């Protein structure tokens, strides 16, 4: 399907998720260092995140599908485009890679390797925001694959850039990233106690997005390849 064996795909998922988290956490630490203006700090966190998503999906998409997100992996598994046993391995790789990404950012900025977050992110508005963020992400990915496959890296990067600002939660939209962000008591952190609400909202939003797009795009999409981005033959 990809031309790459499972071990290489898992390495791509771990590395990609790690680089994504290192960007999110590292740019947040840099923003806090450079300014006390929260709006400017959020902008400094937003732009690198959107940019790195374009790069990572372009580079790793042809290898693993560039999920970097258990919610995305769950959707492709539910659509019978990724075997369950491989999906479990993908999710483990994503969570592990994300945690290593936080540690890498901490090493670069001379922070403790793991520093559990104390930043409160909870409540109905935050959960609704995460559900909407994940819903939109899945809609963008599935429609992008259908109509503009080569543009998917840009579509996802631009969507997350926008979602940072139109969602109350700043759009985590990713359980692996949420877990990784609980390990940093910096700008981008989230209390470990707040993870269950975020993760449930993200998974629920992703499934809702899949169900809507399956109907909207028609049944012909049910058997498309798993890769988010593929090279042309």
PDB file of C-alpha atoms in Angstrom, residues 8-184:
ATOM      1  CA  UNK A   8       9.409   2.262   8.963  1.00  0.00           C
ATOM      2  CA  UNK A   9       5.849   3.586   9.067  1.00  0.00           C
ATOM      3  CA  UNK A  10       5.868   3.502  12.864  1.00  0.00           C
ATOM      4  CA  UNK A  11       9.193   5.326  12.930  1.00  0.00           C
ATOM      5  CA  UNK A  12       7.725   7.985  10.641  1.00  0.00           C
ATOM      6  CA  UNK A  13       4.688   8.363  12.904  1.00  0.00           C
ATOM      7  CA  UNK A  14       6.815   8.637  16.040  1.00  0.00           C
ATOM      8  CA  UNK A  15       9.305  11.045  14.484  1.00  0.00           C
ATOM      9  CA  UNK A  16       6.623  13.188  12.887  1.00  0.00           C
ATOM     10  CA  UNK A  17       4.563  13.436  16.076  1.00  0.00           C
ATOM     11  CA  UNK A  18       7.706  14.184  18.070  1.00  0.00           C
ATOM     12  CA  UNK A  19       8.747  16.979  15.731  1.00  0.00           C
ATOM     13  CA  UNK A  20       5.222  18.399  15.810  1.00  0.00           C
ATOM     14  CA  UNK A  21       5.157  18.451  19.621  1.00  0.00           C
ATOM     15  CA  UNK A  22       8.691  19.830  19.849  1.00  0.00           C
ATOM     16  CA  UNK A  23       7.529  22.684  17.629  1.00  0.00           C
ATOM     17  CA  UNK A  24       4.378  23.339  19.663  1.00  0.00           C
ATOM     18  CA  UNK A  25       6.129  23.219  23.035  1.00  0.00           C
ATOM     19  CA  UNK A  26       9.369  24.834  21.924  1.00  0.00           C
ATOM     20  CA  UNK A  27       7.705  27.769  20.168  1.00  0.00           C
ATOM     21  CA  UNK A  28       5.515  28.262  23.239  1.00  0.00           C
ATOM     22  CA  UNK A  29       8.565  28.446  25.494  1.00  0.00           C
ATOM     23  CA  UNK A  30      10.293  30.829  23.084  1.00  0.00           C
ATOM     24  CA  UNK A  31       7.177  33.018  22.953  1.00  0.00           C
ATOM     25  CA  UNK A  32       7.011  33.213  26.748  1.00  0.00           C
ATOM     26  CA  UNK A  33      10.694  34.165  26.811  1.00  0.00           C
ATOM     27  CA  UNK A  34      10.332  36.955  24.258  1.00  0.00           C
ATOM     28  CA  UNK A  35       7.047  38.614  25.258  1.00  0.00           C
ATOM     29  CA  UNK A  36       4.508  38.997  28.060  1.00  0.00           C
ATOM     30  CA  UNK A  37       1.774  39.837  25.548  1.00  0.00           C
ATOM     31  CA  UNK A  38      -0.450  36.732  25.536  1.00  0.00           C
ATOM     32  CA  UNK A  39      -1.952  37.452  22.121  1.00  0.00           C
ATOM     33  CA  UNK A  40       1.493  37.887  20.572  1.00  0.00           C
ATOM     34  CA  UNK A  41       2.728  34.748  22.317  1.00  0.00           C
ATOM     35  CA  UNK A  42      -0.192  32.786  20.873  1.00  0.00           C
ATOM     36  CA  UNK A  43       0.644  34.076  17.415  1.00  0.00           C
ATOM     37  CA  UNK A  44       4.264  33.020  17.941  1.00  0.00           C
ATOM     38  CA  UNK A  45       2.981  29.561  18.870  1.00  0.00           C
ATOM     39  CA  UNK A  46       0.505  29.382  15.995  1.00  0.00           C
ATOM     40  CA  UNK A  47       2.680  30.149  12.994  1.00  0.00           C
ATOM     41  CA  UNK A  48       5.432  27.553  13.626  1.00  0.00           C
ATOM     42  CA  UNK A  49       2.789  24.889  14.300  1.00  0.00           C
ATOM     43  CA  UNK A  50       0.979  25.487  11.025  1.00  0.00           C
ATOM     44  CA  UNK A  51       4.268  25.650   9.135  1.00  0.00           C
ATOM     45  CA  UNK A  52       5.679  22.432  10.573  1.00  0.00           C
ATOM     46  CA  UNK A  53       2.477  20.556   9.753  1.00  0.00           C
ATOM     47  CA  UNK A  54       2.909  21.419   6.076  1.00  0.00           C
ATOM     48  CA  UNK A  55       6.489  20.166   6.176  1.00  0.00           C
ATOM     49  CA  UNK A  56       5.834  16.991   8.165  1.00  0.00           C
ATOM     50  CA  UNK A  57       2.799  15.861   6.148  1.00  0.00           C
ATOM     51  CA  UNK A  58       4.650  16.475   2.890  1.00  0.00           C
ATOM     52  CA  UNK A  59       7.739  14.558   4.025  1.00  0.00           C
ATOM     53  CA  UNK A  60       6.201  11.668   5.965  1.00  0.00           C
ATOM     54  CA  UNK A  61       2.854  11.336   4.180  1.00  0.00           C
ATOM     55  CA  UNK A  62       4.210   9.016   1.490  1.00  0.00           C
ATOM     56  CA  UNK A  63       5.721   6.772   4.193  1.00  0.00           C
ATOM     57  CA  UNK A  64       3.042   6.357   6.849  1.00  0.00           C
ATOM     58  CA  UNK A  65       0.104   8.503   5.797  1.00  0.00           C
ATOM     59  CA  UNK A  66       1.260  11.244   8.206  1.00  0.00           C
ATOM     60  CA  UNK A  67      -1.462  10.719  10.784  1.00  0.00           C
ATOM     61  CA  UNK A  68       0.516  11.962  13.838  1.00  0.00           C
ATOM     62  CA  UNK A  69      -2.822  11.792  15.646  1.00  0.00           C
ATOM     63  CA  UNK A  70      -4.750   8.883  17.235  1.00  0.00           C
ATOM     64  CA  UNK A  71      -8.042  10.505  16.199  1.00  0.00           C
ATOM     65  CA  UNK A  72      -6.977  10.437  12.550  1.00  0.00           C
ATOM     66  CA  UNK A  73      -5.783   6.845  12.901  1.00  0.00           C
ATOM     67  CA  UNK A  74      -9.113   5.889  14.503  1.00  0.00           C
ATOM     68  CA  UNK A  75     -10.994   7.387  11.564  1.00  0.00           C
ATOM     69  CA  UNK A  76      -8.980   5.492   8.941  1.00  0.00           C
ATOM     70  CA  UNK A  77      -9.395   2.302  10.967  1.00  0.00           C
ATOM     71  CA  UNK A  78     -13.156   2.823  11.207  1.00  0.00           C
ATOM     72  CA  UNK A  79     -13.198   3.308   7.434  1.00  0.00           C
ATOM     73  CA  UNK A  80     -11.409  -0.064   7.082  1.00  0.00           C
ATOM     74  CA  UNK A  81      -8.361   1.519   5.517  1.00  0.00           C
ATOM     75  CA  UNK A  82      -5.934   0.538   8.298  1.00  0.00           C
ATOM     76  CA  UNK A  83      -5.925  -2.846  10.106  1.00  0.00           C
ATOM     77  CA  UNK A  84      -6.714  -2.713  13.813  1.00  0.00           C
ATOM     78  CA  UNK A  85      -3.373  -4.216  14.861  1.00  0.00           C
ATOM     79  CA  UNK A  86      -1.479  -1.622  12.826  1.00  0.00           C
ATOM     80  CA  UNK A  87      -3.691   1.148  14.196  1.00  0.00           C
ATOM     81  CA  UNK A  88      -2.801   0.189  17.761  1.00  0.00           C
ATOM     82  CA  UNK A  89       0.890   0.311  16.842  1.00  0.00           C
ATOM     83  CA  UNK A  90       0.412   3.702  15.154  1.00  0.00           C
ATOM     84  CA  UNK A  91      -1.203   5.133  18.301  1.00  0.00           C
ATOM     85  CA  UNK A  92       1.538   3.801  20.577  1.00  0.00           C
ATOM     86  CA  UNK A  93       4.161   5.315  18.268  1.00  0.00           C
ATOM     87  CA  UNK A  94       2.339   8.655  18.195  1.00  0.00           C
ATOM     88  CA  UNK A  95       1.986   8.900  21.978  1.00  0.00           C
ATOM     89  CA  UNK A  96       5.602   7.851  22.565  1.00  0.00           C
ATOM     90  CA  UNK A  97       6.879  10.215  19.882  1.00  0.00           C
ATOM     91  CA  UNK A  98       4.863  13.081  21.304  1.00  0.00           C
ATOM     92  CA  UNK A  99       6.272  12.551  24.800  1.00  0.00           C
ATOM     93  CA  UNK A 100       9.800  12.506  23.383  1.00  0.00           C
ATOM     94  CA  UNK A 101       9.013  15.708  21.513  1.00  0.00           C
ATOM     95  CA  UNK A 102       8.157  17.468  24.774  1.00  0.00           C
ATOM     96  CA  UNK A 103      11.380  16.205  26.327  1.00  0.00           C
ATOM     97  CA  UNK A 104      13.373  17.402  23.325  1.00  0.00           C
ATOM     98  CA  UNK A 105      11.899  20.892  23.642  1.00  0.00           C
ATOM     99  CA  UNK A 106      12.695  20.914  27.355  1.00  0.00           C
ATOM    100  CA  UNK A 107      16.303  19.913  26.701  1.00  0.00           C
ATOM    101  CA  UNK A 108      16.708  22.702  24.132  1.00  0.00           C
ATOM    102  CA  UNK A 109      15.443  25.326  26.583  1.00  0.00           C
ATOM    103  CA  UNK A 110      17.131  23.911  29.707  1.00  0.00           C
ATOM    104  CA  UNK A 111      13.879  22.890  31.379  1.00  0.00           C
ATOM    105  CA  UNK A 112      13.360  19.741  33.481  1.00  0.00           C
ATOM    106  CA  UNK A 113      12.939  16.727  31.219  1.00  0.00           C
ATOM    107  CA  UNK A 114       9.352  16.234  32.408  1.00  0.00           C
ATOM    108  CA  UNK A 115       7.471  18.985  34.233  1.00  0.00           C
ATOM    109  CA  UNK A 116       3.762  18.166  34.653  1.00  0.00           C
ATOM    110  CA  UNK A 117       1.538  21.044  33.642  1.00  0.00           C
ATOM    111  CA  UNK A 118      -0.572  23.005  36.113  1.00  0.00           C
ATOM    112  CA  UNK A 119      -2.440  24.919  33.388  1.00  0.00           C
ATOM    113  CA  UNK A 120      -6.211  24.476  33.785  1.00  0.00           C
ATOM    114  CA  UNK A 121      -8.078  23.656  30.575  1.00  0.00           C
ATOM    115  CA  UNK A 122     -11.490  22.240  31.379  1.00  0.00           C
ATOM    116  CA  UNK A 123     -15.217  22.894  31.106  1.00  0.00           C
ATOM    117  CA  UNK A 124     -17.950  22.647  28.504  1.00  0.00           C
ATOM    118  CA  UNK A 125     -16.670  25.453  26.305  1.00  0.00           C
ATOM    119  CA  UNK A 126     -13.196  23.884  26.096  1.00  0.00           C
ATOM    120  CA  UNK A 127     -14.610  20.431  25.341  1.00  0.00           C
ATOM    121  CA  UNK A 128     -16.939  21.834  22.692  1.00  0.00           C
ATOM    122  CA  UNK A 129     -13.977  23.656  21.138  1.00  0.00           C
ATOM    123  CA  UNK A 130     -11.935  20.457  20.995  1.00  0.00           C
ATOM    124  CA  UNK A 131     -14.806  18.510  19.438  1.00  0.00           C
ATOM    125  CA  UNK A 132     -15.246  21.234  16.810  1.00  0.00           C
ATOM    126  CA  UNK A 133     -11.500  21.374  16.156  1.00  0.00           C
ATOM    127  CA  UNK A 134     -11.266  17.613  15.595  1.00  0.00           C
ATOM    128  CA  UNK A 135     -14.474  17.590  13.551  1.00  0.00           C
ATOM    129  CA  UNK A 136     -13.088  20.224  11.207  1.00  0.00           C
ATOM    130  CA  UNK A 137      -9.691  18.557  10.954  1.00  0.00           C
ATOM    131  CA  UNK A 138     -11.220  15.267   9.810  1.00  0.00           C
ATOM    132  CA  UNK A 139     -13.508  17.051   7.367  1.00  0.00           C
ATOM    133  CA  UNK A 140     -10.542  18.880   5.855  1.00  0.00           C
ATOM    134  CA  UNK A 141      -8.452  15.712   5.569  1.00  0.00           C
ATOM    135  CA  UNK A 142     -11.171  13.560   3.990  1.00  0.00           C
ATOM    136  CA  UNK A 143     -12.377  16.213   1.552  1.00  0.00           C
ATOM    137  CA  UNK A 144      -8.794  17.133   0.741  1.00  0.00           C
ATOM    138  CA  UNK A 145      -7.943  13.524  -0.091  1.00  0.00           C
ATOM    139  CA  UNK A 146     -11.006  13.363  -2.333  1.00  0.00           C
ATOM    140  CA  UNK A 147     -10.555  16.594  -4.255  1.00  0.00           C
ATOM    141  CA  UNK A 148      -7.022  17.985  -3.799  1.00  0.00           C
ATOM    142  CA  UNK A 149      -4.763  15.234  -2.464  1.00  0.00           C
ATOM    143  CA  UNK A 150      -1.541  17.112  -3.193  1.00  0.00           C
ATOM    144  CA  UNK A 151      -2.836  20.126  -1.265  1.00  0.00           C
ATOM    145  CA  UNK A 152      -3.568  18.200   1.964  1.00  0.00           C
ATOM    146  CA  UNK A 153      -0.382  19.346   3.760  1.00  0.00           C
ATOM    147  CA  UNK A 154      -1.322  22.973   3.157  1.00  0.00           C
ATOM    148  CA  UNK A 155      -4.976  22.411   3.963  1.00  0.00           C
ATOM    149  CA  UNK A 156      -4.161  20.835   7.325  1.00  0.00           C
ATOM    150  CA  UNK A 157      -1.496  23.390   8.199  1.00  0.00           C
ATOM    151  CA  UNK A 158      -3.773  26.299   7.339  1.00  0.00           C
ATOM    152  CA  UNK A 159      -6.735  24.758   9.138  1.00  0.00           C
ATOM    153  CA  UNK A 160      -4.798  24.309  12.382  1.00  0.00           C
ATOM    154  CA  UNK A 161      -3.376  27.835  12.050  1.00  0.00           C
ATOM    155  CA  UNK A 162      -6.922  29.178  11.844  1.00  0.00           C
ATOM    156  CA  UNK A 163      -8.285  26.857  14.533  1.00  0.00           C
ATOM    157  CA  UNK A 164      -5.733  28.136  17.050  1.00  0.00           C
ATOM    158  CA  UNK A 165      -7.701  31.386  16.926  1.00  0.00           C
ATOM    159  CA  UNK A 166     -11.342  30.434  16.409  1.00  0.00           C
ATOM    160  CA  UNK A 167     -11.484  27.760  19.134  1.00  0.00           C
ATOM    161  CA  UNK A 168     -11.533  28.472  22.864  1.00  0.00           C
ATOM    162  CA  UNK A 169      -9.056  25.638  23.459  1.00  0.00           C
ATOM    163  CA  UNK A 170      -6.520  26.785  20.826  1.00  0.00           C
ATOM    164  CA  UNK A 171      -7.233  23.584  18.916  1.00  0.00           C
ATOM    165  CA  UNK A 172      -5.263  20.635  20.247  1.00  0.00           C
ATOM    166  CA  UNK A 173      -7.433  18.304  18.089  1.00  0.00           C
ATOM    167  CA  UNK A 174      -5.029  15.447  18.827  1.00  0.00           C
ATOM    168  CA  UNK A 175      -4.951  13.055  21.831  1.00  0.00           C
ATOM    169  CA  UNK A 176      -1.228  12.287  21.435  1.00  0.00           C
ATOM    170  CA  UNK A 177      -0.363  15.977  21.384  1.00  0.00           C
ATOM    171  CA  UNK A 178      -2.642  16.601  24.368  1.00  0.00           C
ATOM    172  CA  UNK A 179      -0.853  13.897  26.372  1.00  0.00           C
ATOM    173  CA  UNK A 180       2.531  15.298  25.388  1.00  0.00           C
ATOM    174  CA  UNK A 181       1.466  18.812  26.362  1.00  0.00           C
ATOM    175  CA  UNK A 182       0.505  17.597  29.835  1.00  0.00           C
ATOM    176  CA  UNK A 183       4.216  16.941  30.412  1.00  0.00           C
ATOM    177  CA  UNK A 184       5.202  20.614  30.135  1.00  0.00           C
TER     178      UNK A 184
END
